[in-house]
Short mmCIF file of C-alpha atoms and ligand atoms in Angstrom, two decimals:
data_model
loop_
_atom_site.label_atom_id
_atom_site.label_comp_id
_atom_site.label_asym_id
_atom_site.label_seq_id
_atom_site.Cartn_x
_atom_site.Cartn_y
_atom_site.Cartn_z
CA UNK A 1 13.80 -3.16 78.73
CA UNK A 2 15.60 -0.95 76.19
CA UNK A 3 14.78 -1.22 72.86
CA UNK A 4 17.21 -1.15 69.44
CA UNK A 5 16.11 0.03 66.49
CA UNK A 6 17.82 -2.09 63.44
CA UNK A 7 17.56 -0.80 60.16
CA UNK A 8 17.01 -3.46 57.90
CA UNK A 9 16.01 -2.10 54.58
CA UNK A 10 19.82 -1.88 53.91
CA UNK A 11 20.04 -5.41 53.99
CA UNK A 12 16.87 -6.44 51.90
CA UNK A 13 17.79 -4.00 49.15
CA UNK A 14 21.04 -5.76 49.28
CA UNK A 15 19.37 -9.20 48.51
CA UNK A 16 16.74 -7.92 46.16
CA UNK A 17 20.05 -6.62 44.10
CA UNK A 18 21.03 -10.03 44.29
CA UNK A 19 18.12 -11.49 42.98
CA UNK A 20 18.46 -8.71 39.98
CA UNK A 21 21.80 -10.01 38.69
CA UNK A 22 20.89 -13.87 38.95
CA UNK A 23 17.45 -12.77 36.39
CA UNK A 24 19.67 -10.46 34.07
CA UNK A 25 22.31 -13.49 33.89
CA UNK A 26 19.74 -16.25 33.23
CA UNK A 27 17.89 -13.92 30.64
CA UNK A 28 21.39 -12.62 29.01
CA UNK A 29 22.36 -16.74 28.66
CA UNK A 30 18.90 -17.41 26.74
CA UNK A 31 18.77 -14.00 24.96
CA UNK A 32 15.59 -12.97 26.22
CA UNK A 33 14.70 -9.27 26.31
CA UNK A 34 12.96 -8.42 29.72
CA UNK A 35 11.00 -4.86 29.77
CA UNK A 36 9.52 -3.25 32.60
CA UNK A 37 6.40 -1.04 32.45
CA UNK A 38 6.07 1.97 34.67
CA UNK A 39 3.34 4.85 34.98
CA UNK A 40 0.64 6.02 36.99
CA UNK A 41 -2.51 3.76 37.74
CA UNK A 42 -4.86 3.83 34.26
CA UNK A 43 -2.05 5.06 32.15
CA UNK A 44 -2.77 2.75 29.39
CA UNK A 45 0.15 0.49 30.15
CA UNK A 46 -2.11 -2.98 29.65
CA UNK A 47 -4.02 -1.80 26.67
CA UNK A 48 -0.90 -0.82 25.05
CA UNK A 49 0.27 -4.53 26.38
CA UNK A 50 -2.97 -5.69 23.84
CA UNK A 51 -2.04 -3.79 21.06
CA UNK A 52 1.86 -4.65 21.51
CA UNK A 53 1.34 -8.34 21.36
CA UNK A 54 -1.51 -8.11 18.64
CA UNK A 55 1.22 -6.41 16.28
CA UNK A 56 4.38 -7.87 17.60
CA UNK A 57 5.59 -10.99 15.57
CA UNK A 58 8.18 -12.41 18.93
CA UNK A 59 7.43 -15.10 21.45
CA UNK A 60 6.20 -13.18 24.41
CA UNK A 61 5.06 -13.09 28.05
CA UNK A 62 3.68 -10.70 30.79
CA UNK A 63 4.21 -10.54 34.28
CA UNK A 64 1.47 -8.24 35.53
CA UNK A 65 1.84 -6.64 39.15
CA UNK A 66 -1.85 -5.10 40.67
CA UNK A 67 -1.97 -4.51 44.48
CA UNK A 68 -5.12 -6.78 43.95
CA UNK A 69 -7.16 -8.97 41.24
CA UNK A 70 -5.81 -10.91 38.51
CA UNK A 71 -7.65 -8.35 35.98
CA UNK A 72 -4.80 -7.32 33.86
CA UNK A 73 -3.48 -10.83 33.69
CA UNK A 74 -6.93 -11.83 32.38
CA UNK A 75 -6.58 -9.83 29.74
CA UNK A 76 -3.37 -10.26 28.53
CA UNK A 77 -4.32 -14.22 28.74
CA UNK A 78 -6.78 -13.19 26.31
CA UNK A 79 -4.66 -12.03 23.75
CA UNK A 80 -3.48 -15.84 23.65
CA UNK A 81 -0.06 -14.81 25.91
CA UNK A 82 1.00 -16.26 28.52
CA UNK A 83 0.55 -14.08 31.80
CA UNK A 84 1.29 -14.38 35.39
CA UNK A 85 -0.42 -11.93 38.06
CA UNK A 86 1.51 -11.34 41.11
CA UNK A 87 -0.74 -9.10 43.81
CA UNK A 88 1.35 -7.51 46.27
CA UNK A 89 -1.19 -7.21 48.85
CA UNK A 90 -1.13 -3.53 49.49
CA UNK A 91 2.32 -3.00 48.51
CA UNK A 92 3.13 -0.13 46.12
CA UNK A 93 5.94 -1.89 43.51
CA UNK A 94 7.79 -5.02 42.39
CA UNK A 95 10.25 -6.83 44.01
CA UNK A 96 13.01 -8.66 41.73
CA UNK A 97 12.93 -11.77 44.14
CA UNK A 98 9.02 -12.14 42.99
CA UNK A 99 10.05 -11.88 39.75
CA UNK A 100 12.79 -14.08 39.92
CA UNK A 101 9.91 -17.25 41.64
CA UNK A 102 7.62 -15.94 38.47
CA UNK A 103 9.74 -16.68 36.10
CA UNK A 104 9.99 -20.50 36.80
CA UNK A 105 5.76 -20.61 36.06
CA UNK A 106 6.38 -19.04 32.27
CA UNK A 107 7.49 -21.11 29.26
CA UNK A 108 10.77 -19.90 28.85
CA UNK A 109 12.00 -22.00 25.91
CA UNK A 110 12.04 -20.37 22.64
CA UNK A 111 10.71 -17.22 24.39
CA UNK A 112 12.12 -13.55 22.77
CA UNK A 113 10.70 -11.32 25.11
CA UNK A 114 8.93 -10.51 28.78
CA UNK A 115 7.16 -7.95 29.72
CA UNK A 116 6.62 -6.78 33.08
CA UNK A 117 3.46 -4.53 33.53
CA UNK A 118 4.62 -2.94 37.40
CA UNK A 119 2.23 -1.75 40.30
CA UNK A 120 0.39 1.52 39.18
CA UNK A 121 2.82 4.31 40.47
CA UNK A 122 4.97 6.38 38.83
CA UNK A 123 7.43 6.56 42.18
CA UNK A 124 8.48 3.08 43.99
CA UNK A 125 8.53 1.25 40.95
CA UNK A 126 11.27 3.52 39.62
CA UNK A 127 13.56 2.62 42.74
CA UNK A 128 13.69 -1.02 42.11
CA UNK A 129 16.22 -3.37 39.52
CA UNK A 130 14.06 -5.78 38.14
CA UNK A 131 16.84 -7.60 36.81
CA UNK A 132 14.89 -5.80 33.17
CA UNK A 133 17.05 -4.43 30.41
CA UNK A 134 15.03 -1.50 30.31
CA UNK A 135 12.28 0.76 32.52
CA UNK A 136 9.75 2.45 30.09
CA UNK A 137 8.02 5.32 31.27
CA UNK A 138 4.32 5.27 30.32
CA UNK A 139 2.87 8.57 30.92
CA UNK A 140 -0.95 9.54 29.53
CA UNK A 141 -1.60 13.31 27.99
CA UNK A 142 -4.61 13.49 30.65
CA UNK A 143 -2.18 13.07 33.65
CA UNK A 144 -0.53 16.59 32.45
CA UNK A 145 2.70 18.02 30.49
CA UNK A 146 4.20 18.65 34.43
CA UNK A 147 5.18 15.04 35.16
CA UNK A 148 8.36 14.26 34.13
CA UNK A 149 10.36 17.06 36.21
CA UNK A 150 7.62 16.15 39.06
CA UNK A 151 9.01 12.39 39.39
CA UNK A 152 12.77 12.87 37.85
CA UNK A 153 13.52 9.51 38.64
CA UNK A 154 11.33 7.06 36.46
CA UNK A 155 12.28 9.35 33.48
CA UNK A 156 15.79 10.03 34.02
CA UNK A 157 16.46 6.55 34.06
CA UNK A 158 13.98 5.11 31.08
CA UNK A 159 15.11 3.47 28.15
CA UNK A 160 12.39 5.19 26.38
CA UNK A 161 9.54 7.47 27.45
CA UNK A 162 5.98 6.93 25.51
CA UNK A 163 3.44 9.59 25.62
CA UNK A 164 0.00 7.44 25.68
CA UNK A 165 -3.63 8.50 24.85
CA UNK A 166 -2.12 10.82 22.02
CA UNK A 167 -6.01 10.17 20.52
CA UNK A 168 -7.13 13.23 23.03
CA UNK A 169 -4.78 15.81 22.05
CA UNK A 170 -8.20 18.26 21.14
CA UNK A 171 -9.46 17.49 24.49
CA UNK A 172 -7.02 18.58 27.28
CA UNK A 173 -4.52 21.23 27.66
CA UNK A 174 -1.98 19.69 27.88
CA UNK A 175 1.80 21.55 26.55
CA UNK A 176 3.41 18.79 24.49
CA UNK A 177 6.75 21.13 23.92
CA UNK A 178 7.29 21.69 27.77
CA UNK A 179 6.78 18.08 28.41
CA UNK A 180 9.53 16.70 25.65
CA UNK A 181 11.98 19.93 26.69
CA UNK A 182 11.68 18.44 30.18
CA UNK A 183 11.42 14.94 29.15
CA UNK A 184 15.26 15.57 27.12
CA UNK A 185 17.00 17.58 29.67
CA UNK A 186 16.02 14.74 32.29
CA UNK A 187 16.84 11.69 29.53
CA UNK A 188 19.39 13.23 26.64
CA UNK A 189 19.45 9.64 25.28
CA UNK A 190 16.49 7.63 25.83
CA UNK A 191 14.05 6.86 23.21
CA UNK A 192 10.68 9.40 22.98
CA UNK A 193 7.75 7.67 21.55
CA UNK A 194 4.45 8.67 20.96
CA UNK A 195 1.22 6.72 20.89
CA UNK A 196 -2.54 6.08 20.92
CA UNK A 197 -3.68 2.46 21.67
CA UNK A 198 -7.39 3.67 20.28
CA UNK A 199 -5.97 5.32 16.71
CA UNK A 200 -2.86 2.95 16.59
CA UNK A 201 -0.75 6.52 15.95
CA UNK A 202 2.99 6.17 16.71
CA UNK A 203 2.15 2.06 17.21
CA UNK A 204 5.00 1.34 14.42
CA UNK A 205 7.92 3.20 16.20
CA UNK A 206 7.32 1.32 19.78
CA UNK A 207 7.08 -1.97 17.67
CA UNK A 208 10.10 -1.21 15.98
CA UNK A 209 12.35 -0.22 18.97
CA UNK A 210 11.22 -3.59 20.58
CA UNK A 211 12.49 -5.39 17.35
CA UNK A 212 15.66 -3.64 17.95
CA UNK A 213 16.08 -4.01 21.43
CA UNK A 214 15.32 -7.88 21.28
CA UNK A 215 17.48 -8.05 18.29
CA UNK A 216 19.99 -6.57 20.07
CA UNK A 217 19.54 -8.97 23.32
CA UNK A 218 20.42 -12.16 20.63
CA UNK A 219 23.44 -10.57 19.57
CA UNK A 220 24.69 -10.12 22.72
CA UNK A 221 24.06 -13.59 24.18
CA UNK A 222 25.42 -15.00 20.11
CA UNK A 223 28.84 -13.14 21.31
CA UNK A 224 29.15 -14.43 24.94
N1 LIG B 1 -8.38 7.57 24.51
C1 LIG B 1 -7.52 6.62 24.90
N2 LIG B 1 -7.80 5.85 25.97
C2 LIG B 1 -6.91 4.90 26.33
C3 LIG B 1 -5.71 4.68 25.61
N3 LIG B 1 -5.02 3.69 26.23
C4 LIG B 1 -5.78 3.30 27.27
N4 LIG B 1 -6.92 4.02 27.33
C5 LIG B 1 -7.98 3.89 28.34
O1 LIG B 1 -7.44 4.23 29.61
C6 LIG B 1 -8.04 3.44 30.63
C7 LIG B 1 -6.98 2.74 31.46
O2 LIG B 1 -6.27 1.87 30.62
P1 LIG B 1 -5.41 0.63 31.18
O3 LIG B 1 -4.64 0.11 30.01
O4 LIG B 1 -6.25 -0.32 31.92
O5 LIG B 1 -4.44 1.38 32.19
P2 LIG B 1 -3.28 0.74 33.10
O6 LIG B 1 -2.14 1.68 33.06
O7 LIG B 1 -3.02 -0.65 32.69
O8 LIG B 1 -3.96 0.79 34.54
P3 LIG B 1 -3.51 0.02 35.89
O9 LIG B 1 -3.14 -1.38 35.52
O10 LIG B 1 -4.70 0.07 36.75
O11 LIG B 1 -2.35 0.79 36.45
C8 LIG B 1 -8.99 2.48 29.92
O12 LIG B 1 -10.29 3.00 29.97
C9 LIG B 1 -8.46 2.47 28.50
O13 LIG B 1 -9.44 2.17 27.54
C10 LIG B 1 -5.45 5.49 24.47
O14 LIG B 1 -4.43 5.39 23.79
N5 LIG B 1 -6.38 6.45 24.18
MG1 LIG B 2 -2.99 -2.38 33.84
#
């Protein structure tokens, strides 16, 4: 019997994209701010997530995405936020029609502001719309100054770029000039932020920019 070969990743993109615009319309209407973490496994992106929420004064919640356990979720739960783990079972990113069945187990009323922590992996994750009103980039000085023109996409398309692990600047060679020159000529307007989750360095500038995003968000659902 001859067999056809049907591409069908055409058609589930499709959908996904459709699951994108029904969570940016929902979170637009209730003027909720919806940010999506990105960077390479053990980037820091859930102990920054510790020291966000212990310093930000908004309603929040995390959706955390692991391949496996409900670690992270564990200890954003601890923080006294609500958290939902999805596992994707082996897959390498977040889909926007997981997100969109997540949502409906958070306490949405009253919320400001959601944070998605994605799937270690600074190269599927970048490919997918969330639904989020912005992808940040979370890069660590040990992973090296080369990344950015290494996977264009992720920072190319963040709303802001933050440098973690700043703390161990005497420790690693690591050429913070090439990294930023690369990080602007990929991003000429995107936010570049600098932090260390350990020293709290830099801590007041991401706080602020999420003020001014979410503030921004109310605004925009005020003027609908
Ligand atoms: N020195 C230093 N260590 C940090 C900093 N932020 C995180 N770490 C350490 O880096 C390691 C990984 O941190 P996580 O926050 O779990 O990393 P992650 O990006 O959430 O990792 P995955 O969820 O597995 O992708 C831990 O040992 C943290 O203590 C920092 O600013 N400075
Ligand atoms: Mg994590």
């Amino acid at each position: 019997m001859a067999r056809k070969k049907i591409d069908i990743s055409q058609a589930v993109m499709a959908a996904d994209l459709g699951y994108a615009q029904k969570i940016r319309d929902m979170l637009k209407e209730r003027g909720i701010l919806m940010v999506n973490l990105i960077g390479s496994p053990g980037s820091g992106k859930t102990t920054l997530l510790e020291r966000t929420l212990a310093g930000l004064d908004l309603k929040c919640a995390v959706i955390e995405g692991d391949v496996a356990t409900d670690r992270d979720a564990l200890r954003i739960r601890a923080t006294g936020t609500p958290s939902v783990q999805i596992n994707t079972n082996g897959g390498c990113h977040l889909e926007a029609n997981w997100i969109d069945s997540t949502l409906e187990k958070l306490p949405l009323d009253g919320l400001d502001l959601i944070f998605i922590e994605n799937v270690g992996n600074l190269v599927c994750p970048a490919e997918f719309d969330l639904g989020e009103d912005y992808k940040v980039a979370i890069s660590s000085l040990p992973e090296g100054s080369d990344k950015p023109l290494k996977y264009p996409l992720l920072f190319s398309e963040a709303g802001a770029v933050v440098l973690t692990k700043v703390d161990l600047k005497p420790y690693i060679d690591f050429d913070e000039v090439l990294y930023w020159d690369d990080v602007t000529r990929l991003n000429p307007h995107g936010r570049r932020l600098r932090v260390s989750s350990v020293t709290g360095e830099g801590m007041q500038f991401w706080l602020k920019l999420l003020y001014d995003w979410c503030d921004a968000k109310k605004q925009a659902a005020k003027g609908e």
